[in-house]
Amino acid sequence: MITTTPTTPFEGQKPGTSGLRKKVRVFRQPGYAENFIQSVFDVAERPDGSTLVIGGDGRFHNRTVIARAIEMAAANGYARVAVGQGGILSTPAASHVIRKYGASGGLILSASHNPGGPDEDFGIKYNIANGGPAPEAVTGAIHARTQTIDRWLSFEGGAEVDLDRIGTAQVGDTLVEVIDPVADYADLMEQLFDFAAIRAAVGSGRLTMAFDAMHAVTGPYAHEILETRLGFPAGTVRNGVPLEDFGGHHPDPNLVHARELHALMMSAEAPTIGAASDGDGDRNLVIGKGIFITPSDSLAMLAAHARLAPAYAGGLKGIARSMPTSTAADKVADALGIPAWETPTGWKFFGTLLDAGLATICGEESAGTGSDHVREKDGLWAVLLWLNILAVTGKPVAQIAAEHWARFGRNYYARHDYEAIDTARANALMAALEDALPALPGRSFGPLAVTAADQFAYVDPIDGSESRKQGVRVMFACGSRIVFRLSGTGTEGATLRVYLERYEPVGGRLDAETPAMLADLIAAAEAIAGIAAHTGRTAPDVVT
Ligand code: VG1
Ligand code: CO
């Protein structure tokens, strides 16, 4: 029976960079998740007979919301719901399942790299029929709907679906299918990459690896793909059992939160490659023996070698990167004679380029890389492309990097995050920065002369949609750049991100230490934005 529950709007249900993210205690308020999900169903394009995909990263509160989402989908007239066994689907796997099943969309329950548990974070994201995150027009409509919503619909019985058993169940007129969360995705990876070459390199002992799943969603995917299908020995996948609280850690694959992996990779016992993935499996960290590869460099190096993988043997159509991502990938695009696209932060901006066949590979400085095989960034995909390249070339990661920089020059790069700052102070900093922009060109900070300064605005080349205020950019005569923006994924106060980039051309200092190379830029960032004065912080919380 369909039940109509009256409700009133909650403030602040505005999706950020990647869905609605709040503390679990916020999501636990009666009607909170229901209001948001009903708003999605009220505005989403979903013709009669539509399928909805549901899956999450296994964090605390996942199952509760999934049970309710199934009841609500049934009451809202979906013909079919496909849900990952145990409520699990990594974000890239969900994207693939949406596409493969011809679904009209999907709900992904995750707060990605944010910590999980009763006192930590939860999130809901809606993806559209192309498998990608809803674009701003859709998230805007969802938000508008959350402000007027007055009822939500549910069909009693969703909670009786056994999420742990693969099979089908009927909830009202809706067929609920509990599907294997790994199989479809693993099969797709096997089509894209040269598994035979990787298996041979692994079997001969030439290619070794350590993969840290961070007790997050990629554990089962990595076990199946890396150990079972590619033959890496048992134990290659560490922290491979998904936990509701990720073992108390941040499932954020960076040098701070994947410290142990980094220490291993810098030691004498290091395998050929070390990798990690985040809460929902869409990010990747890649560390070669003795060398960390920045995500921006990884994007460029993967693009430069992509032809070695069967799926990309015919070449790339274009490379897209988010604005704060270093310009290393642009140089590869240039050399390949293909377009380089620059979009605002967030994977949703790559969707139209991928759908139109204008880009094949995309990436963000925040450890996201992916291709047109799905419409999300894809952590294991990036790791597999690296493995494919290492297996076919037989070169160590350090050599691939050295050769890349010798050919294209090197973009020294770092991101400084100031977390949980008072929101009013963060907004004041950005407002002051914006006011200062017109007067910046012509000024110098130490050896750095400003040539241009603006707020990044983007017009989507396919659908013409405009996105303003996507980050403040300060450009210098030497080609260096600083970008300032506020995070759209945090759940506590505001997070200021400062992105620092310095280019060294071919023949320049290509093997220096990053902090030394960026010291002038770090000082300039402080002088330009007054970070200490505004926030009271004298050093970033996280440097990646
Ligand atoms: C961050 C990253 C951005 C990424 C987004 C979602 O956003 O900077 O590049 O797309 O997280 O990633 P923000 O607004 O906090 O800077 V995930 O893996 O958390 O879904
Ligand atoms: Co993620």
Coordinates of C-alpha atoms and ligand atoms in Angstrom, one line a residue:
M1 CA 0.0 0.0 0.0
I2 CA 1.3 3.5 -0.8
T3 CA 1.6 5.8 2.2
T4 CA 1.7 9.5 1.8
T5 CA 3.6 11.2 4.7
P6 CA 3.2 14.9 5.1
T7 CA 6.4 16.8 5.5
T8 CA 7.9 20.3 5.7
P9 CA 11.1 21.5 4.0
F10 CA 14.5 21.4 5.6
E11 CA 16.9 24.2 5.1
G12 CA 20.2 23.6 3.3
Q13 CA 19.4 20.7 1.1
K14 CA 21.5 22.2 -1.7
P15 CA 23.7 19.6 -3.4
G16 CA 27.4 20.7 -3.4
T17 CA 30.3 19.7 -5.7
S18 CA 29.1 16.1 -5.5
G19 CA 25.7 15.6 -4.0
L20 CA 24.2 16.5 -0.6
R21 CA 26.6 15.9 2.2
K22 CA 25.9 16.3 5.9
K23 CA 26.7 14.8 9.3
V24 CA 24.9 11.5 9.9
R25 CA 23.0 13.2 12.8
V26 CA 21.5 15.6 10.3
F27 CA 20.5 12.7 7.9
R28 CA 19.0 10.9 10.8
Q29 CA 16.3 13.5 11.4
P30 CA 12.9 12.1 10.6
G31 CA 12.1 12.9 7.0
Y32 CA 15.5 14.4 6.1
A33 CA 16.7 11.8 3.6
E34 CA 13.1 11.2 2.5
N35 CA 12.5 14.8 1.6
F36 CA 15.7 14.9 -0.5
I37 CA 14.9 11.6 -2.3
Q38 CA 11.3 12.6 -2.9
S39 CA 12.6 15.9 -4.4
V40 CA 14.8 13.9 -6.7
F41 CA 11.9 11.7 -7.8
D42 CA 9.7 14.8 -8.3
V43 CA 12.0 16.5 -10.7
A44 CA 14.1 13.7 -12.3
E45 CA 13.4 12.8 -15.9
R46 CA 12.1 9.2 -15.6
P47 CA 9.8 7.9 -18.4
D48 CA 7.3 5.2 -17.7
G49 CA 9.0 1.8 -17.1
S50 CA 12.1 3.4 -15.7
T51 CA 14.8 1.6 -13.8
L52 CA 16.5 3.2 -10.8
V53 CA 20.0 2.0 -9.6
I54 CA 20.8 2.2 -5.9
G55 CA 24.1 1.6 -4.2
G56 CA 26.5 3.1 -1.7
D57 CA 29.9 2.9 -0.2
G58 CA 28.9 0.8 2.8
R59 CA 29.3 3.6 5.3
F60 CA 27.2 3.9 8.5
H61 CA 23.5 4.6 7.8
N62 CA 23.7 3.1 4.2
R63 CA 21.3 0.3 4.8
T64 CA 18.7 2.4 6.5
V65 CA 18.5 4.9 3.7
I66 CA 18.6 2.1 1.0
A67 CA 15.7 0.3 2.6
R68 CA 13.7 3.6 2.6
A69 CA 14.8 4.5 -1.0
I70 CA 13.5 1.2 -2.3
E71 CA 10.1 1.7 -0.6
M72 CA 10.0 5.2 -2.1
A73 CA 11.0 4.2 -5.6
A74 CA 8.2 1.6 -5.5
A75 CA 5.7 4.2 -4.4
N76 CA 6.9 6.6 -7.0
G77 CA 6.3 4.3 -10.0
Y78 CA 9.7 2.9 -10.9
A79 CA 9.3 -0.3 -12.8
R80 CA 12.6 -1.7 -11.6
V81 CA 15.2 -1.0 -9.0
A82 CA 18.7 -2.5 -9.2
V83 CA 20.5 -2.5 -6.0
G84 CA 24.0 -3.7 -5.2
Q85 CA 24.3 -6.7 -2.9
G86 CA 24.7 -5.5 0.7
G87 CA 23.8 -2.1 -0.5
I88 CA 27.2 -1.8 -2.1
L89 CA 28.2 -0.2 -5.4
S90 CA 31.3 1.9 -5.9
T91 CA 30.6 5.2 -7.6
P92 CA 32.1 4.1 -11.0
A93 CA 30.4 0.7 -10.8
A94 CA 27.1 2.5 -10.2
S95 CA 27.8 4.7 -13.2
H96 CA 28.4 1.6 -15.3
V97 CA 25.3 -0.2 -14.0
I98 CA 23.1 2.8 -14.8
R99 CA 24.4 2.7 -18.4
K100 CA 24.4 -1.0 -18.8
Y101 CA 20.8 -1.4 -17.5
G102 CA 19.5 1.6 -19.4
A103 CA 18.4 3.1 -16.1
S104 CA 16.9 6.6 -16.0
G105 CA 19.3 7.4 -13.1
G106 CA 20.7 6.2 -9.8
L107 CA 21.1 7.2 -6.2
I108 CA 24.6 6.9 -4.8
L109 CA 24.8 6.9 -1.0
S110 CA 28.2 8.2 -0.1
A111 CA 30.1 11.1 1.3
S112 CA 33.1 9.8 -0.6
H113 CA 36.4 10.6 1.0
N114 CA 34.8 12.1 4.1
P115 CA 34.9 9.9 7.3
G116 CA 32.0 7.7 8.3
G117 CA 30.3 6.6 11.5
P118 CA 27.5 7.8 13.7
D119 CA 29.3 11.2 14.3
E120 CA 30.7 11.5 10.8
D121 CA 29.4 12.1 7.3
F122 CA 26.7 10.8 5.0
G123 CA 25.7 11.8 1.5
I124 CA 23.3 11.2 -1.3
K125 CA 24.0 11.9 -4.9
Y126 CA 21.8 11.6 -7.9
N127 CA 23.2 10.4 -11.3
I128 CA 21.3 10.8 -14.5
A129 CA 20.7 8.4 -17.4
N130 CA 24.2 8.9 -18.9
G131 CA 25.6 7.5 -15.7
G132 CA 27.1 10.8 -14.6
P133 CA 26.4 13.2 -11.7
A134 CA 23.3 15.3 -12.3
P135 CA 24.3 18.6 -13.9
E136 CA 23.7 21.9 -12.2
A137 CA 20.3 22.5 -13.9
V138 CA 19.1 19.2 -12.3
T139 CA 20.7 19.7 -8.9
G140 CA 19.2 23.3 -8.9
A141 CA 15.8 21.9 -9.6
I142 CA 16.2 19.3 -6.9
H143 CA 17.2 22.0 -4.4
A144 CA 14.2 24.2 -5.4
R145 CA 11.9 21.2 -4.9
T146 CA 13.3 20.6 -1.4
Q147 CA 12.2 24.1 -0.5
T148 CA 8.5 23.4 -1.3
I149 CA 8.2 19.7 -0.6
D150 CA 5.1 18.8 1.5
R151 CA 4.8 15.0 1.3
W152 CA 6.8 11.9 0.5
L153 CA 5.6 8.6 -0.8
S154 CA 6.5 5.1 0.3
F155 CA 5.4 1.6 -0.3
E156 CA 5.4 -0.6 2.8
G157 CA 7.6 -3.7 2.2
G158 CA 10.9 -2.3 1.0
A159 CA 12.6 -3.2 4.3
E160 CA 11.7 -6.9 3.6
V161 CA 14.0 -7.1 0.5
D162 CA 17.0 -9.2 1.6
L163 CA 19.8 -7.0 0.5
D164 CA 22.4 -9.7 1.2
R165 CA 21.0 -12.3 -1.3
I166 CA 21.3 -11.9 -5.0
G167 CA 17.9 -12.3 -6.5
T168 CA 14.7 -10.5 -7.2
A169 CA 11.8 -9.4 -5.0
Q170 CA 8.5 -7.6 -5.7
V171 CA 7.6 -4.4 -3.9
G172 CA 4.2 -3.4 -5.1
D173 CA 4.5 -3.1 -8.9
T174 CA 8.3 -2.7 -8.7
L175 CA 10.7 -5.4 -9.4
V176 CA 13.7 -5.1 -7.1
E177 CA 16.9 -6.9 -8.3
V178 CA 19.7 -7.4 -5.9
I179 CA 22.8 -7.6 -8.2
D180 CA 26.4 -8.6 -7.8
P181 CA 28.1 -5.2 -7.3
V182 CA 31.5 -6.3 -8.7
A183 CA 30.9 -8.6 -11.7
D184 CA 29.7 -6.1 -14.3
Y185 CA 32.4 -3.7 -13.4
A186 CA 35.2 -6.2 -13.4
D187 CA 34.0 -7.5 -16.8
L188 CA 34.2 -3.9 -18.1
M189 CA 37.7 -3.5 -16.8
E190 CA 38.7 -6.7 -18.5
Q191 CA 37.5 -5.3 -21.9
L192 CA 39.4 -2.1 -21.5
F193 CA 42.8 -3.3 -20.5
D194 CA 45.4 -5.8 -21.6
F195 CA 44.8 -8.3 -18.7
A196 CA 47.0 -10.9 -20.4
A197 CA 50.0 -8.6 -20.5
I198 CA 49.5 -7.6 -16.8
R199 CA 49.0 -11.2 -15.8
A200 CA 52.2 -12.2 -17.6
A201 CA 54.2 -9.4 -15.9
V202 CA 52.8 -10.3 -12.5
G203 CA 53.5 -14.0 -13.1
S204 CA 57.1 -13.4 -14.0
G205 CA 57.6 -11.3 -10.8
R206 CA 58.4 -8.1 -12.8
L207 CA 55.3 -6.3 -11.6
T208 CA 54.5 -6.1 -7.9
M209 CA 52.0 -3.9 -6.1
A210 CA 50.4 -2.9 -2.8
F211 CA 46.8 -1.7 -2.9
D212 CA 45.2 0.1 0.1
A213 CA 41.4 -0.1 -0.1
M214 CA 41.2 2.0 3.1
H215 CA 38.4 -0.2 4.5
A216 CA 36.2 1.4 1.9
V217 CA 34.2 0.2 -1.0
T218 CA 36.9 -0.9 -3.4
G219 CA 38.0 -3.8 -1.2
P220 CA 35.8 -6.4 -3.0
Y221 CA 36.5 -4.9 -6.4
A222 CA 40.3 -5.0 -5.8
H223 CA 40.2 -8.5 -4.5
E224 CA 38.4 -9.7 -7.5
I225 CA 40.3 -7.8 -10.2
L226 CA 43.8 -7.6 -8.8
E227 CA 44.1 -10.8 -6.9
T228 CA 41.6 -13.2 -8.6
R229 CA 41.7 -12.0 -12.2
L230 CA 45.2 -10.6 -12.5
G231 CA 47.0 -13.0 -10.2
F232 CA 48.6 -10.6 -7.7
P233 CA 49.3 -12.7 -4.6
A234 CA 46.8 -12.7 -1.7
G235 CA 47.6 -9.8 0.6
T236 CA 48.3 -7.4 -2.2
V237 CA 45.0 -5.7 -1.2
R238 CA 45.3 -4.2 2.2
N239 CA 42.4 -3.0 4.4
G240 CA 40.2 -4.8 1.9
V241 CA 37.1 -5.3 4.1
P242 CA 34.7 -2.4 3.9
L243 CA 33.8 -1.1 7.4
E244 CA 31.0 1.3 8.3
D245 CA 33.5 3.7 9.8
F246 CA 36.4 2.9 7.5
G247 CA 38.3 1.7 10.6
G248 CA 38.1 5.2 12.1
H249 CA 40.2 6.7 9.3
H250 CA 39.4 9.2 6.5
P251 CA 39.1 7.1 3.4
D252 CA 41.0 9.8 1.5
P253 CA 43.8 8.5 -0.6
N254 CA 46.4 11.2 -0.1
L255 CA 49.9 11.2 1.5
V256 CA 48.4 12.2 4.8
H257 CA 45.7 9.6 5.1
A258 CA 47.5 6.8 3.2
R259 CA 50.7 7.4 5.2
E260 CA 51.5 3.7 5.7
L261 CA 51.3 3.0 2.0
H262 CA 53.6 6.0 1.3
A263 CA 56.1 4.9 3.9
L264 CA 56.2 1.4 2.3
M265 CA 56.7 2.9 -1.2
M266 CA 59.6 5.0 0.0
S267 CA 61.3 2.0 1.7
A268 CA 63.7 -0.6 0.3
E269 CA 60.8 -3.2 0.3
A270 CA 58.6 -1.1 -2.0
P271 CA 56.8 -3.0 -4.8
T272 CA 56.7 -1.6 -8.3
I273 CA 53.6 0.4 -7.6
G274 CA 51.4 1.4 -4.7
A275 CA 47.9 2.6 -5.0
A276 CA 44.9 3.4 -3.0
S277 CA 41.3 4.4 -3.5
D278 CA 38.7 6.5 -1.5
G279 CA 35.4 5.8 0.3
D280 CA 33.3 5.3 -2.8
G281 CA 36.1 4.1 -5.2
D282 CA 36.2 7.0 -7.6
R283 CA 39.6 8.5 -6.5
N284 CA 43.1 7.0 -6.9
L285 CA 46.5 7.5 -5.4
V286 CA 49.5 6.3 -7.3
I287 CA 52.9 6.0 -5.9
G288 CA 55.8 4.4 -7.7
K289 CA 58.8 2.8 -5.9
G290 CA 60.4 5.9 -4.4
I291 CA 58.2 8.4 -6.2
F292 CA 54.8 10.0 -5.6
I293 CA 53.0 10.9 -8.8
T294 CA 50.7 13.9 -8.3
P295 CA 47.2 13.4 -9.7
S296 CA 47.8 16.2 -12.2
D297 CA 50.9 14.4 -13.5
S298 CA 49.2 11.1 -13.4
L299 CA 46.5 12.4 -15.7
A300 CA 49.1 13.7 -18.1
M301 CA 51.2 10.5 -18.0
L302 CA 48.2 8.2 -18.5
A303 CA 47.0 10.3 -21.4
A304 CA 50.4 10.2 -23.0
H305 CA 50.5 6.4 -22.8
A306 CA 46.9 5.5 -23.2
R307 CA 47.3 3.9 -26.6
L308 CA 49.1 1.0 -24.9
A309 CA 45.7 -0.1 -23.5
P310 CA 43.3 -1.8 -26.0
A311 CA 40.4 0.5 -25.3
Y312 CA 42.4 3.5 -26.2
A313 CA 44.6 2.0 -29.0
G314 CA 42.8 4.2 -31.5
G315 CA 43.9 7.4 -29.8
L316 CA 42.1 10.0 -27.6
K317 CA 39.6 12.5 -28.8
G318 CA 40.5 15.1 -26.2
I319 CA 41.6 15.5 -22.6
A320 CA 39.6 17.5 -20.1
R321 CA 40.7 18.7 -16.7
S322 CA 39.2 20.8 -13.9
M323 CA 40.5 24.4 -13.7
P324 CA 42.7 23.9 -10.6
T325 CA 44.3 20.8 -12.0
S326 CA 47.8 21.5 -13.4
T327 CA 48.2 22.2 -17.1
A328 CA 50.5 19.2 -17.5
A329 CA 47.7 17.4 -19.4
D330 CA 47.3 20.3 -21.8
K331 CA 50.8 19.8 -23.0
V332 CA 50.1 16.2 -23.8
A333 CA 46.9 17.2 -25.6
D334 CA 49.0 19.7 -27.6
A335 CA 51.5 17.1 -28.6
L336 CA 48.8 14.7 -29.6
G337 CA 47.0 17.4 -31.6
I338 CA 43.8 16.9 -29.7
P339 CA 41.7 19.5 -27.7
A340 CA 42.4 20.3 -24.1
W341 CA 39.3 21.3 -22.1
E342 CA 39.2 23.2 -18.8
T343 CA 36.1 22.9 -16.7
P344 CA 35.0 23.9 -13.2
T345 CA 35.7 21.5 -10.3
G346 CA 33.4 18.5 -10.1
W347 CA 32.9 15.5 -12.4
K348 CA 29.5 16.7 -13.4
F349 CA 31.1 19.2 -15.8
F350 CA 32.8 16.4 -17.8
G351 CA 29.5 14.7 -18.8
T352 CA 28.6 16.8 -21.8
L353 CA 32.1 16.6 -23.2
L354 CA 32.2 12.8 -22.8
D355 CA 28.7 12.3 -24.2
A356 CA 29.6 14.5 -27.3
G357 CA 32.8 12.5 -27.9
L358 CA 35.0 15.6 -27.4
A359 CA 37.0 14.1 -24.6
T360 CA 38.2 10.6 -23.9
I361 CA 40.2 11.1 -20.7
C362 CA 39.4 13.5 -17.8
G363 CA 41.0 14.3 -14.5
E364 CA 41.1 16.4 -11.4
E365 CA 43.9 17.4 -9.1
S366 CA 41.9 15.8 -6.2
A367 CA 43.0 12.3 -7.3
G368 CA 40.2 11.7 -9.8
T369 CA 40.9 10.3 -13.2
G370 CA 38.6 8.5 -15.6
S371 CA 37.5 8.1 -19.2
D372 CA 34.5 7.7 -21.4
H373 CA 33.9 4.1 -20.3
V374 CA 31.7 5.5 -17.5
R375 CA 30.6 9.0 -16.5
E376 CA 32.4 9.2 -13.1
K377 CA 36.0 9.3 -12.1
D378 CA 37.2 5.8 -11.5
G379 CA 39.9 4.8 -9.0
L380 CA 40.6 1.3 -10.1
W381 CA 40.4 2.2 -13.8
A382 CA 43.4 4.6 -13.2
V383 CA 45.3 2.0 -11.3
L384 CA 44.7 -0.6 -14.1
L385 CA 45.8 1.8 -16.8
W386 CA 49.0 2.4 -14.8
L387 CA 49.4 -1.4 -14.5
N388 CA 48.8 -1.8 -18.2
I389 CA 51.4 0.8 -19.0
L390 CA 54.0 -0.7 -16.6
A391 CA 53.4 -4.2 -17.9
V392 CA 53.7 -3.3 -21.6
T393 CA 56.7 -0.9 -21.3
G394 CA 58.5 -2.8 -18.5
K395 CA 59.6 0.6 -17.2
P396 CA 59.5 1.6 -13.5
V397 CA 57.2 4.4 -12.6
A398 CA 60.2 6.7 -11.8
Q399 CA 61.5 6.3 -15.4
I400 CA 58.1 7.0 -16.9
A401 CA 57.9 10.2 -14.9
A402 CA 61.5 11.3 -15.7
E403 CA 61.0 10.7 -19.4
H404 CA 57.7 12.5 -19.3
W405 CA 59.2 15.6 -17.7
A406 CA 62.2 15.5 -20.0
R407 CA 59.7 15.7 -22.9
F408 CA 57.0 18.0 -21.7
G409 CA 58.6 19.9 -18.7
R410 CA 57.3 19.6 -15.2
N411 CA 54.4 21.2 -13.4
Y412 CA 55.4 21.4 -9.7
Y413 CA 52.1 21.3 -7.8
A414 CA 50.5 21.3 -4.4
R415 CA 47.2 21.9 -2.8
H416 CA 47.0 23.5 0.7
D417 CA 43.7 22.9 2.6
Y418 CA 42.6 24.9 5.5
E419 CA 39.8 22.8 7.0
A420 CA 36.8 23.7 9.2
I421 CA 37.3 27.4 9.2
D422 CA 34.5 29.6 10.4
T423 CA 32.2 30.0 7.4
A424 CA 31.8 33.8 7.9
R425 CA 35.6 34.3 8.0
A426 CA 36.1 32.1 4.9
N427 CA 33.5 34.0 3.0
A428 CA 35.1 37.3 4.1
L429 CA 38.4 36.1 2.8
M430 CA 37.0 35.2 -0.6
A431 CA 35.0 38.5 -0.8
A432 CA 38.2 40.5 0.0
L433 CA 40.1 38.5 -2.6
E434 CA 37.5 39.2 -5.2
D435 CA 37.6 42.9 -4.4
A436 CA 41.3 42.9 -4.8
L437 CA 41.3 41.2 -8.2
P438 CA 41.2 44.3 -10.4
A439 CA 44.3 45.9 -8.7
L440 CA 46.4 42.7 -8.8
P441 CA 47.8 42.7 -12.4
G442 CA 51.1 44.6 -12.4
R443 CA 51.8 44.0 -8.8
S444 CA 54.7 41.8 -7.7
F445 CA 55.1 39.4 -4.8
G446 CA 58.8 38.6 -4.4
P447 CA 60.0 37.4 -7.8
L448 CA 56.4 36.8 -9.0
A449 CA 54.7 39.4 -11.2
V450 CA 50.9 39.2 -11.6
T451 CA 49.8 39.3 -15.2
A452 CA 46.1 38.5 -14.7
A453 CA 43.6 37.7 -12.0
D454 CA 40.0 36.7 -12.3
Q455 CA 37.1 34.6 -11.1
F456 CA 36.8 31.5 -13.3
A457 CA 33.5 31.3 -15.2
Y458 CA 32.6 28.5 -17.6
V459 CA 30.2 28.2 -20.4
D460 CA 29.5 24.5 -21.3
P461 CA 30.5 24.2 -25.0
I462 CA 27.7 21.7 -25.6
D463 CA 24.6 23.0 -23.8
G464 CA 25.6 26.6 -23.2
S465 CA 25.0 26.5 -19.5
E466 CA 27.0 29.0 -17.5
S467 CA 28.7 28.5 -14.1
R468 CA 30.2 31.5 -12.5
K469 CA 32.5 32.1 -9.5
Q470 CA 34.3 28.7 -9.9
G471 CA 37.5 29.8 -8.2
V472 CA 39.8 32.8 -8.1
R473 CA 42.8 32.6 -10.4
V474 CA 46.0 34.6 -10.1
M475 CA 48.4 34.2 -13.0
F476 CA 52.1 35.2 -13.0
A477 CA 54.5 36.2 -15.7
C478 CA 56.6 33.1 -15.3
G479 CA 53.6 30.9 -16.0
S480 CA 53.0 30.0 -12.3
R481 CA 49.5 30.2 -10.9
I482 CA 47.6 30.3 -7.7
V483 CA 43.9 29.3 -7.4
F484 CA 41.7 29.9 -4.4
R485 CA 38.3 28.3 -3.8
L486 CA 36.1 27.1 -1.1
S487 CA 35.2 23.4 -1.0
G488 CA 31.7 22.2 -1.8
T489 CA 32.0 18.8 -0.1
G490 CA 32.7 19.6 3.5
T491 CA 30.2 19.3 6.3
E492 CA 31.8 21.4 9.0
G493 CA 32.4 25.1 8.6
A494 CA 34.3 26.0 5.4
T495 CA 37.4 24.5 3.8
L496 CA 39.7 26.9 1.9
R497 CA 41.7 25.2 -0.9
V498 CA 44.8 27.0 -2.2
Y499 CA 46.2 25.4 -5.4
L500 CA 49.8 26.2 -6.3
E501 CA 51.4 25.5 -9.6
R502 CA 54.9 26.3 -11.1
Y503 CA 56.0 25.1 -14.5
E504 CA 59.6 24.2 -15.3
P505 CA 60.3 23.9 -19.0
V506 CA 62.3 21.2 -20.7
G507 CA 65.9 21.7 -19.7
G508 CA 64.9 23.4 -16.4
R509 CA 65.1 22.0 -12.9
L510 CA 63.1 18.8 -13.3
D511 CA 64.1 16.9 -10.2
A512 CA 63.9 19.4 -7.4
E513 CA 61.8 19.1 -4.3
T514 CA 58.2 20.4 -4.6
P515 CA 58.1 22.5 -1.4
A516 CA 61.3 24.4 -2.3
M517 CA 60.0 25.0 -5.8
L518 CA 56.7 26.4 -4.5
A519 CA 58.0 28.5 -1.6
D520 CA 57.7 31.8 -3.4
L521 CA 54.1 30.9 -4.5
I522 CA 53.2 30.0 -0.9
A523 CA 54.4 33.3 0.3
A524 CA 52.6 35.1 -2.5
A525 CA 49.3 33.3 -1.6
E526 CA 49.5 34.5 2.0
A527 CA 50.3 38.1 0.9
I528 CA 47.5 38.1 -1.7
A529 CA 44.7 36.5 0.4
G530 CA 45.7 37.3 4.0
I531 CA 45.0 33.7 5.0
A532 CA 46.4 34.1 8.6
A533 CA 44.7 37.4 9.2
H534 CA 41.3 36.1 8.0
T535 CA 41.3 32.6 9.4
G536 CA 43.8 32.7 12.2
R537 CA 45.6 29.8 10.6
T538 CA 49.3 30.0 9.9
A539 CA 49.7 26.6 8.2
P540 CA 47.4 24.4 6.2
D541 CA 45.8 21.3 7.8
V542 CA 46.5 19.1 4.8
V543 CA 49.0 19.4 2.0
T544 CA 48.5 17.2 -1.0
Ligands
VG1_1 C1 36.3 17.9 -4.0 C2 37.4 17.9 -5.1 C3 36.7 17.8 -6.5 C4 35.9 16.5 -6.5 C5 34.9 16.5 -5.4 C6 34.2 15.1 -5.3 O1 35.4 18.9 -4.2 O2 38.1 19.1 -5.0 O3 37.8 17.8 -7.4 O4 35.3 16.3 -7.7 O5 35.6 16.6 -4.1 O6 35.0 14.1 -5.1 P1 35.5 20.3 -3.3 O7 34.4 21.1 -3.7 O8 35.5 19.8 -1.8 O9 36.9 20.9 -3.6 V1 34.6 12.7 -4.3 O10 35.7 11.5 -4.5 O11 34.5 13.4 -2.7 O12 33.0 12.4 -4.8
CO2 CO 35.0 9.8 -4.0

